[in-house]
């Protein structure tokens, strides 16, 4: 369940903040597009290092990434 919440958050931020498709964003952050796809669909575990890479690509901190988990992603 946590994988799905993290994936949804990554997807939401990629679309709203970066305004990029998976292919564009994966090239910028240096990960394979299929990895990003699996991550966003909740089928892939993520390391803190990879999450930090994604946050850097989104120009946010890890704290900002997890801030919304207090309400939006825990109500489901």
PDB file of N, CA and C in Angstrom:
ATOM      1  N   UNK A   1       0.808  -1.181   0.000  1.00  0.00           N
ATOM      2  CA  UNK A   1       0.000   0.000   0.000  1.00  0.00           C
ATOM      3  C   UNK A   1       0.863   1.261   0.000  1.00  0.00           C
ATOM      4  N   UNK A   2       1.981   1.245   0.721  1.00  0.00           N
ATOM      5  CA  UNK A   2       2.868   2.395   0.737  1.00  0.00           C
ATOM      6  C   UNK A   2       3.485   2.621  -0.638  1.00  0.00           C
ATOM      7  N   UNK A   3       3.814   1.523  -1.341  1.00  0.00           N
ATOM      8  CA  UNK A   3       4.373   1.668  -2.687  1.00  0.00           C
ATOM      9  C   UNK A   3       3.421   2.430  -3.592  1.00  0.00           C
ATOM     10  N   UNK A   4       2.128   2.128  -3.482  1.00  0.00           N
ATOM     11  CA  UNK A   4       1.133   2.796  -4.320  1.00  0.00           C
ATOM     12  C   UNK A   4       1.029   4.277  -3.978  1.00  0.00           C
ATOM     13  N   UNK A   5       1.093   4.599  -2.695  1.00  0.00           N
ATOM     14  CA  UNK A   5       1.001   5.998  -2.266  1.00  0.00           C
ATOM     15  C   UNK A   5       2.208   6.801  -2.738  1.00  0.00           C
ATOM     16  N   UNK A   6       3.393   6.206  -2.614  1.00  0.00           N
ATOM     17  CA  UNK A   6       4.601   6.888  -3.079  1.00  0.00           C
ATOM     18  C   UNK A   6       4.546   7.061  -4.587  1.00  0.00           C
ATOM     19  N   UNK A   7       4.143   6.024  -5.297  1.00  0.00           N
ATOM     20  CA  UNK A   7       4.033   6.112  -6.753  1.00  0.00           C
ATOM     21  C   UNK A   7       3.054   7.175  -7.196  1.00  0.00           C
ATOM     22  N   UNK A   8       1.918   7.254  -6.517  1.00  0.00           N
ATOM     23  CA  UNK A   8       0.919   8.269  -6.856  1.00  0.00           C
ATOM     24  C   UNK A   8       1.469   9.663  -6.612  1.00  0.00           C
ATOM     25  N   UNK A   9       2.197   9.833  -5.530  1.00  0.00           N
ATOM     26  CA  UNK A   9       2.795  11.137  -5.224  1.00  0.00           C
ATOM     27  C   UNK A   9       3.826  11.520  -6.281  1.00  0.00           C
ATOM     28  N   UNK A  10       4.665  10.572  -6.691  1.00  0.00           N
ATOM     29  CA  UNK A  10       5.650  10.843  -7.736  1.00  0.00           C
ATOM     30  C   UNK A  10       4.944  11.263  -9.025  1.00  0.00           C
ATOM     31  N   UNK A  11       3.931  10.505  -9.417  1.00  0.00           N
ATOM     32  CA  UNK A  11       3.189  10.816 -10.646  1.00  0.00           C
ATOM     33  C   UNK A  11       2.527  12.195 -10.559  1.00  0.00           C
ATOM     34  N   UNK A  12       1.865  12.464  -9.440  1.00  0.00           N
ATOM     35  CA  UNK A  12       1.204  13.760  -9.271  1.00  0.00           C
ATOM     36  C   UNK A  12       2.195  14.911  -9.394  1.00  0.00           C
ATOM     37  N   UNK A  13       3.338  14.780  -8.749  1.00  0.00           N
ATOM     38  CA  UNK A  13       4.344  15.838  -8.802  1.00  0.00           C
ATOM     39  C   UNK A  13       4.975  15.960 -10.188  1.00  0.00           C
ATOM     40  N   UNK A  14       5.221  14.839 -10.823  1.00  0.00           N
ATOM     41  CA  UNK A  14       5.814  14.879 -12.171  1.00  0.00           C
ATOM     42  C   UNK A  14       4.902  15.636 -13.129  1.00  0.00           C
ATOM     43  N   UNK A  15       3.603  15.371 -13.030  1.00  0.00           N
ATOM     44  CA  UNK A  15       2.640  16.004 -13.939  1.00  0.00           C
ATOM     45  C   UNK A  15       2.416  17.473 -13.576  1.00  0.00           C
ATOM     46  N   UNK A  16       2.199  17.753 -12.288  1.00  0.00           N
ATOM     47  CA  UNK A  16       1.827  19.115 -11.899  1.00  0.00           C
ATOM     48  C   UNK A  16       3.019  20.054 -11.756  1.00  0.00           C
ATOM     49  N   UNK A  17       4.109  19.566 -11.200  1.00  0.00           N
ATOM     50  CA  UNK A  17       5.252  20.435 -10.942  1.00  0.00           C
ATOM     51  C   UNK A  17       6.233  20.465 -12.113  1.00  0.00           C
ATOM     52  N   UNK A  18       6.551  19.305 -12.656  1.00  0.00           N
ATOM     53  CA  UNK A  18       7.527  19.245 -13.738  1.00  0.00           C
ATOM     54  C   UNK A  18       6.871  19.374 -15.113  1.00  0.00           C
ATOM     55  N   UNK A  19       5.585  19.062 -15.196  1.00  0.00           N
ATOM     56  CA  UNK A  19       4.846  19.139 -16.460  1.00  0.00           C
ATOM     57  C   UNK A  19       5.564  18.354 -17.564  1.00  0.00           C
ATOM     58  N   UNK A  20       5.956  17.131 -17.251  1.00  0.00           N
ATOM     59  CA  UNK A  20       6.675  16.272 -18.197  1.00  0.00           C
ATOM     60  C   UNK A  20       6.035  14.902 -18.245  1.00  0.00           C
ATOM     61  N   UNK A  21       6.222  14.237 -19.390  1.00  0.00           N
ATOM     62  CA  UNK A  21       5.798  12.846 -19.453  1.00  0.00           C
ATOM     63  C   UNK A  21       6.894  11.974 -18.848  1.00  0.00           C
ATOM     64  N   UNK A  22       6.602  10.696 -18.705  1.00  0.00           N
ATOM     65  CA  UNK A  22       7.562   9.780 -18.064  1.00  0.00           C
ATOM     66  C   UNK A  22       8.887   9.737 -18.806  1.00  0.00           C
ATOM     67  N   UNK A  23       8.843   9.714 -20.125  1.00  0.00           N
ATOM     68  CA  UNK A  23      10.066   9.616 -20.913  1.00  0.00           C
ATOM     69  C   UNK A  23      10.965  10.830 -20.694  1.00  0.00           C
ATOM     70  N   UNK A  24      10.393  12.021 -20.755  1.00  0.00           N
ATOM     71  CA  UNK A  24      11.172  13.249 -20.560  1.00  0.00           C
ATOM     72  C   UNK A  24      11.779  13.294 -19.158  1.00  0.00           C
ATOM     73  N   UNK A  25      10.951  13.011 -18.163  1.00  0.00           N
ATOM     74  CA  UNK A  25      11.419  13.105 -16.783  1.00  0.00           C
ATOM     75  C   UNK A  25      12.473  12.045 -16.467  1.00  0.00           C
ATOM     76  N   UNK A  26      12.266  10.831 -16.969  1.00  0.00           N
ATOM     77  CA  UNK A  26      13.239   9.765 -16.693  1.00  0.00           C
ATOM     78  C   UNK A  26      14.605  10.099 -17.287  1.00  0.00           C
ATOM     79  N   UNK A  27      14.629  10.740 -18.451  1.00  0.00           N
ATOM     80  CA  UNK A  27      15.907  11.138 -19.054  1.00  0.00           C
ATOM     81  C   UNK A  27      16.589  12.215 -18.230  1.00  0.00           C
ATOM     82  N   UNK A  28      15.830  13.153 -17.712  1.00  0.00           N
ATOM     83  CA  UNK A  28      16.401  14.235 -16.912  1.00  0.00           C
ATOM     84  C   UNK A  28      17.012  13.706 -15.614  1.00  0.00           C
ATOM     85  N   UNK A  29      16.330  12.774 -14.967  1.00  0.00           N
ATOM     86  CA  UNK A  29      16.840  12.280 -13.678  1.00  0.00           C
ATOM     87  C   UNK A  29      17.754  11.068 -13.826  1.00  0.00           C
ATOM     88  N   UNK A  30      17.858  10.518 -15.026  1.00  0.00           N
ATOM     89  CA  UNK A  30      18.802   9.431 -15.269  1.00  0.00           C
ATOM     90  C   UNK A  30      18.345   8.060 -14.814  1.00  0.00           C
ATOM     91  N   UNK A  31      17.039   7.802 -14.894  1.00  0.00           N
ATOM     92  CA  UNK A  31      16.530   6.461 -14.599  1.00  0.00           C
ATOM     93  C   UNK A  31      15.792   5.941 -15.823  1.00  0.00           C
ATOM     94  N   UNK A  32      15.639   4.641 -15.892  1.00  0.00           N
ATOM     95  CA  UNK A  32      14.941   4.028 -17.007  1.00  0.00           C
ATOM     96  C   UNK A  32      13.451   4.361 -16.947  1.00  0.00           C
ATOM     97  N   UNK A  33      12.831   4.627 -18.075  1.00  0.00           N
ATOM     98  CA  UNK A  33      11.420   4.973 -18.121  1.00  0.00           C
ATOM     99  C   UNK A  33      10.552   3.846 -17.571  1.00  0.00           C
ATOM    100  N   UNK A  34      10.932   2.595 -17.833  1.00  0.00           N
ATOM    101  CA  UNK A  34      10.126   1.484 -17.325  1.00  0.00           C
ATOM    102  C   UNK A  34      10.188   1.396 -15.803  1.00  0.00           C
ATOM    103  N   UNK A  35      11.335   1.759 -15.228  1.00  0.00           N
ATOM    104  CA  UNK A  35      11.448   1.806 -13.766  1.00  0.00           C
ATOM    105  C   UNK A  35      10.490   2.859 -13.217  1.00  0.00           C
ATOM    106  N   UNK A  36      10.488   4.037 -13.832  1.00  0.00           N
ATOM    107  CA  UNK A  36       9.602   5.111 -13.396  1.00  0.00           C
ATOM    108  C   UNK A  36       8.138   4.704 -13.546  1.00  0.00           C
ATOM    109  N   UNK A  37       7.818   4.027 -14.625  1.00  0.00           N
ATOM    110  CA  UNK A  37       6.452   3.564 -14.852  1.00  0.00           C
ATOM    111  C   UNK A  37       6.019   2.573 -13.771  1.00  0.00           C
ATOM    112  N   UNK A  38       6.887   1.597 -13.475  1.00  0.00           N
ATOM    113  CA  UNK A  38       6.575   0.623 -12.431  1.00  0.00           C
ATOM    114  C   UNK A  38       6.451   1.284 -11.064  1.00  0.00           C
ATOM    115  N   UNK A  39       7.313   2.263 -10.820  1.00  0.00           N
ATOM    116  CA  UNK A  39       7.264   2.992  -9.561  1.00  0.00           C
ATOM    117  C   UNK A  39       5.939   3.738  -9.414  1.00  0.00           C
ATOM    118  N   UNK A  40       5.556   4.468 -10.445  1.00  0.00           N
ATOM    119  CA  UNK A  40       4.331   5.259 -10.387  1.00  0.00           C
ATOM    120  C   UNK A  40       3.079   4.390 -10.291  1.00  0.00           C
ATOM    121  N   UNK A  41       3.143   3.188 -10.807  1.00  0.00           N
ATOM    122  CA  UNK A  41       1.978   2.302 -10.737  1.00  0.00           C
ATOM    123  C   UNK A  41       1.954   1.473  -9.445  1.00  0.00           C
ATOM    124  N   UNK A  42       2.949   1.680  -8.578  1.00  0.00           N
ATOM    125  CA  UNK A  42       2.972   0.985  -7.293  1.00  0.00           C
ATOM    126  C   UNK A  42       3.489  -0.431  -7.363  1.00  0.00           C
ATOM    127  N   UNK A  43       4.170  -0.774  -8.441  1.00  0.00           N
ATOM    128  CA  UNK A  43       4.690  -2.133  -8.605  1.00  0.00           C
ATOM    129  C   UNK A  43       6.185  -2.244  -8.318  1.00  0.00           C
ATOM    130  N   UNK A  44       6.817  -1.125  -7.993  1.00  0.00           N
ATOM    131  CA  UNK A  44       8.262  -1.093  -7.817  1.00  0.00           C
ATOM    132  C   UNK A  44       8.603  -0.489  -6.462  1.00  0.00           C
ATOM    133  N   UNK A  45       9.472  -1.154  -5.716  1.00  0.00           N
ATOM    134  CA  UNK A  45      10.011  -0.556  -4.497  1.00  0.00           C
ATOM    135  C   UNK A  45      10.985   0.550  -4.883  1.00  0.00           C
ATOM    136  N   UNK A  46      11.214   1.475  -3.966  1.00  0.00           N
ATOM    137  CA  UNK A  46      12.148   2.564  -4.234  1.00  0.00           C
ATOM    138  C   UNK A  46      13.117   2.694  -3.069  1.00  0.00           C
ATOM    139  N   UNK A  47      14.347   3.015  -3.383  1.00  0.00           N
ATOM    140  CA  UNK A  47      15.333   3.293  -2.344  1.00  0.00           C
ATOM    141  C   UNK A  47      15.277   4.774  -2.004  1.00  0.00           C
ATOM    142  N   UNK A  48      15.798   5.128  -0.864  1.00  0.00           N
ATOM    143  CA  UNK A  48      15.833   6.532  -0.481  1.00  0.00           C
ATOM    144  C   UNK A  48      16.724   7.316  -1.445  1.00  0.00           C
ATOM    145  N   UNK A  49      17.751   6.672  -1.979  1.00  0.00           N
ATOM    146  CA  UNK A  49      18.629   7.336  -2.939  1.00  0.00           C
ATOM    147  C   UNK A  49      17.876   7.677  -4.224  1.00  0.00           C
ATOM    148  N   UNK A  50      17.078   6.734  -4.724  1.00  0.00           N
ATOM    149  CA  UNK A  50      16.309   7.007  -5.934  1.00  0.00           C
ATOM    150  C   UNK A  50      15.209   8.032  -5.681  1.00  0.00           C
ATOM    151  N   UNK A  51      14.610   7.981  -4.505  1.00  0.00           N
ATOM    152  CA  UNK A  51      13.594   8.979  -4.184  1.00  0.00           C
ATOM    153  C   UNK A  51      14.232  10.363  -4.095  1.00  0.00           C
ATOM    154  N   UNK A  52      15.426  10.433  -3.541  1.00  0.00           N
ATOM    155  CA  UNK A  52      16.141  11.704  -3.474  1.00  0.00           C
ATOM    156  C   UNK A  52      16.472  12.215  -4.875  1.00  0.00           C
ATOM    157  N   UNK A  53      16.841  11.324  -5.785  1.00  0.00           N
ATOM    158  CA  UNK A  53      17.109  11.706  -7.172  1.00  0.00           C
ATOM    159  C   UNK A  53      15.854  12.285  -7.815  1.00  0.00           C
ATOM    160  N   UNK A  54      14.719  11.655  -7.577  1.00  0.00           N
ATOM    161  CA  UNK A  54      13.449  12.148  -8.114  1.00  0.00           C
ATOM    162  C   UNK A  54      13.120  13.518  -7.522  1.00  0.00           C
ATOM    163  N   UNK A  55      13.297  13.659  -6.220  1.00  0.00           N
ATOM    164  CA  UNK A  55      13.031  14.943  -5.572  1.00  0.00           C
ATOM    165  C   UNK A  55      13.943  16.038  -6.127  1.00  0.00           C
ATOM    166  N   UNK A  56      15.198  15.714  -6.348  1.00  0.00           N
ATOM    167  CA  UNK A  56      16.108  16.689  -6.942  1.00  0.00           C
ATOM    168  C   UNK A  56      15.634  17.102  -8.333  1.00  0.00           C
ATOM    169  N   UNK A  57      15.158  16.143  -9.111  1.00  0.00           N
ATOM    170  CA  UNK A  57      14.631  16.447 -10.441  1.00  0.00           C
ATOM    171  C   UNK A  57      13.385  17.313 -10.396  1.00  0.00           C
ATOM    172  N   UNK A  58      12.627  17.179  -9.314  1.00  0.00           N
ATOM    173  CA  UNK A  58      11.421  17.990  -9.127  1.00  0.00           C
ATOM    174  C   UNK A  58      11.721  19.299  -8.401  1.00  0.00           C
ATOM    175  N   UNK A  59      12.960  19.448  -7.968  1.00  0.00           N
ATOM    176  CA  UNK A  59      13.420  20.616  -7.214  1.00  0.00           C
ATOM    177  C   UNK A  59      12.626  20.801  -5.918  1.00  0.00           C
ATOM    178  N   UNK A  60      12.466  19.676  -5.209  1.00  0.00           N
ATOM    179  CA  UNK A  60      11.831  19.698  -3.899  1.00  0.00           C
ATOM    180  C   UNK A  60      12.700  18.886  -2.944  1.00  0.00           C
ATOM    181  N   UNK A  61      12.444  19.047  -1.658  1.00  0.00           N
ATOM    182  CA  UNK A  61      13.151  18.268  -0.653  1.00  0.00           C
ATOM    183  C   UNK A  61      12.373  16.990  -0.347  1.00  0.00           C
ATOM    184  N   UNK A  62      13.039  16.061   0.301  1.00  0.00           N
ATOM    185  CA  UNK A  62      12.340  14.852   0.752  1.00  0.00           C
ATOM    186  C   UNK A  62      11.226  15.210   1.735  1.00  0.00           C
ATOM    187  N   UNK A  63      11.470  16.197   2.565  1.00  0.00           N
ATOM    188  CA  UNK A  63      10.440  16.640   3.508  1.00  0.00           C
ATOM    189  C   UNK A  63       9.205  17.125   2.749  1.00  0.00           C
ATOM    190  N   UNK A  64       9.410  17.928   1.716  1.00  0.00           N
ATOM    191  CA  UNK A  64       8.278  18.410   0.917  1.00  0.00           C
ATOM    192  C   UNK A  64       7.539  17.246   0.262  1.00  0.00           C
ATOM    193  N   UNK A  65       8.288  16.241  -0.175  1.00  0.00           N
ATOM    194  CA  UNK A  65       7.666  15.075  -0.792  1.00  0.00           C
ATOM    195  C   UNK A  65       6.714  14.390   0.179  1.00  0.00           C
ATOM    196  N   UNK A  66       7.147  14.237   1.430  1.00  0.00           N
ATOM    197  CA  UNK A  66       6.357  13.496   2.413  1.00  0.00           C
ATOM    198  C   UNK A  66       5.373  14.349   3.202  1.00  0.00           C
ATOM    199  N   UNK A  67       5.442  15.661   3.086  1.00  0.00           N
ATOM    200  CA  UNK A  67       4.542  16.536   3.850  1.00  0.00           C
ATOM    201  C   UNK A  67       3.072  16.181   3.657  1.00  0.00           C
ATOM    202  N   UNK A  68       2.657  15.883   2.468  1.00  0.00           N
ATOM    203  CA  UNK A  68       1.236  15.629   2.198  1.00  0.00           C
ATOM    204  C   UNK A  68       0.775  14.272   2.718  1.00  0.00           C
ATOM    205  N   UNK A  69       1.678  13.408   3.121  1.00  0.00           N
ATOM    206  CA  UNK A  69       1.276  12.091   3.602  1.00  0.00           C
ATOM    207  C   UNK A  69       0.514  12.177   4.919  1.00  0.00           C
ATOM    208  N   UNK A  70       0.562  13.325   5.563  1.00  0.00           N
ATOM    209  CA  UNK A  70      -0.205  13.508   6.796  1.00  0.00           C
ATOM    210  C   UNK A  70      -1.691  13.490   6.532  1.00  0.00           C
ATOM    211  N   UNK A  71      -2.112  13.882   5.322  1.00  0.00           N
ATOM    212  CA  UNK A  71      -3.561  13.929   5.064  1.00  0.00           C
ATOM    213  C   UNK A  71      -3.954  13.291   3.741  1.00  0.00           C
ATOM    214  N   UNK A  72      -3.540  13.850   2.642  1.00  0.00           N
ATOM    215  CA  UNK A  72      -4.041  13.428   1.326  1.00  0.00           C
ATOM    216  C   UNK A  72      -3.852  11.942   1.048  1.00  0.00           C
ATOM    217  N   UNK A  73      -2.670  11.416   1.304  1.00  0.00           N
ATOM    218  CA  UNK A  73      -2.390  10.044   0.919  1.00  0.00           C
ATOM    219  C   UNK A  73      -2.687   9.026   2.020  1.00  0.00           C
ATOM    220  N   UNK A  74      -3.039   9.482   3.189  1.00  0.00           N
ATOM    221  CA  UNK A  74      -3.361   8.546   4.264  1.00  0.00           C
ATOM    222  C   UNK A  74      -4.862   8.360   4.428  1.00  0.00           C
ATOM    223  N   UNK A  75      -5.656   9.166   3.753  1.00  0.00           N
ATOM    224  CA  UNK A  75      -7.108   9.076   3.877  1.00  0.00           C
ATOM    225  C   UNK A  75      -7.704   7.975   3.011  1.00  0.00           C
ATOM    226  N   UNK A  76      -6.927   7.423   2.112  1.00  0.00           N
ATOM    227  CA  UNK A  76      -7.459   6.424   1.169  1.00  0.00           C
ATOM    228  C   UNK A  76      -7.681   5.095   1.817  1.00  0.00           C
TER     229      UNK A  76
END
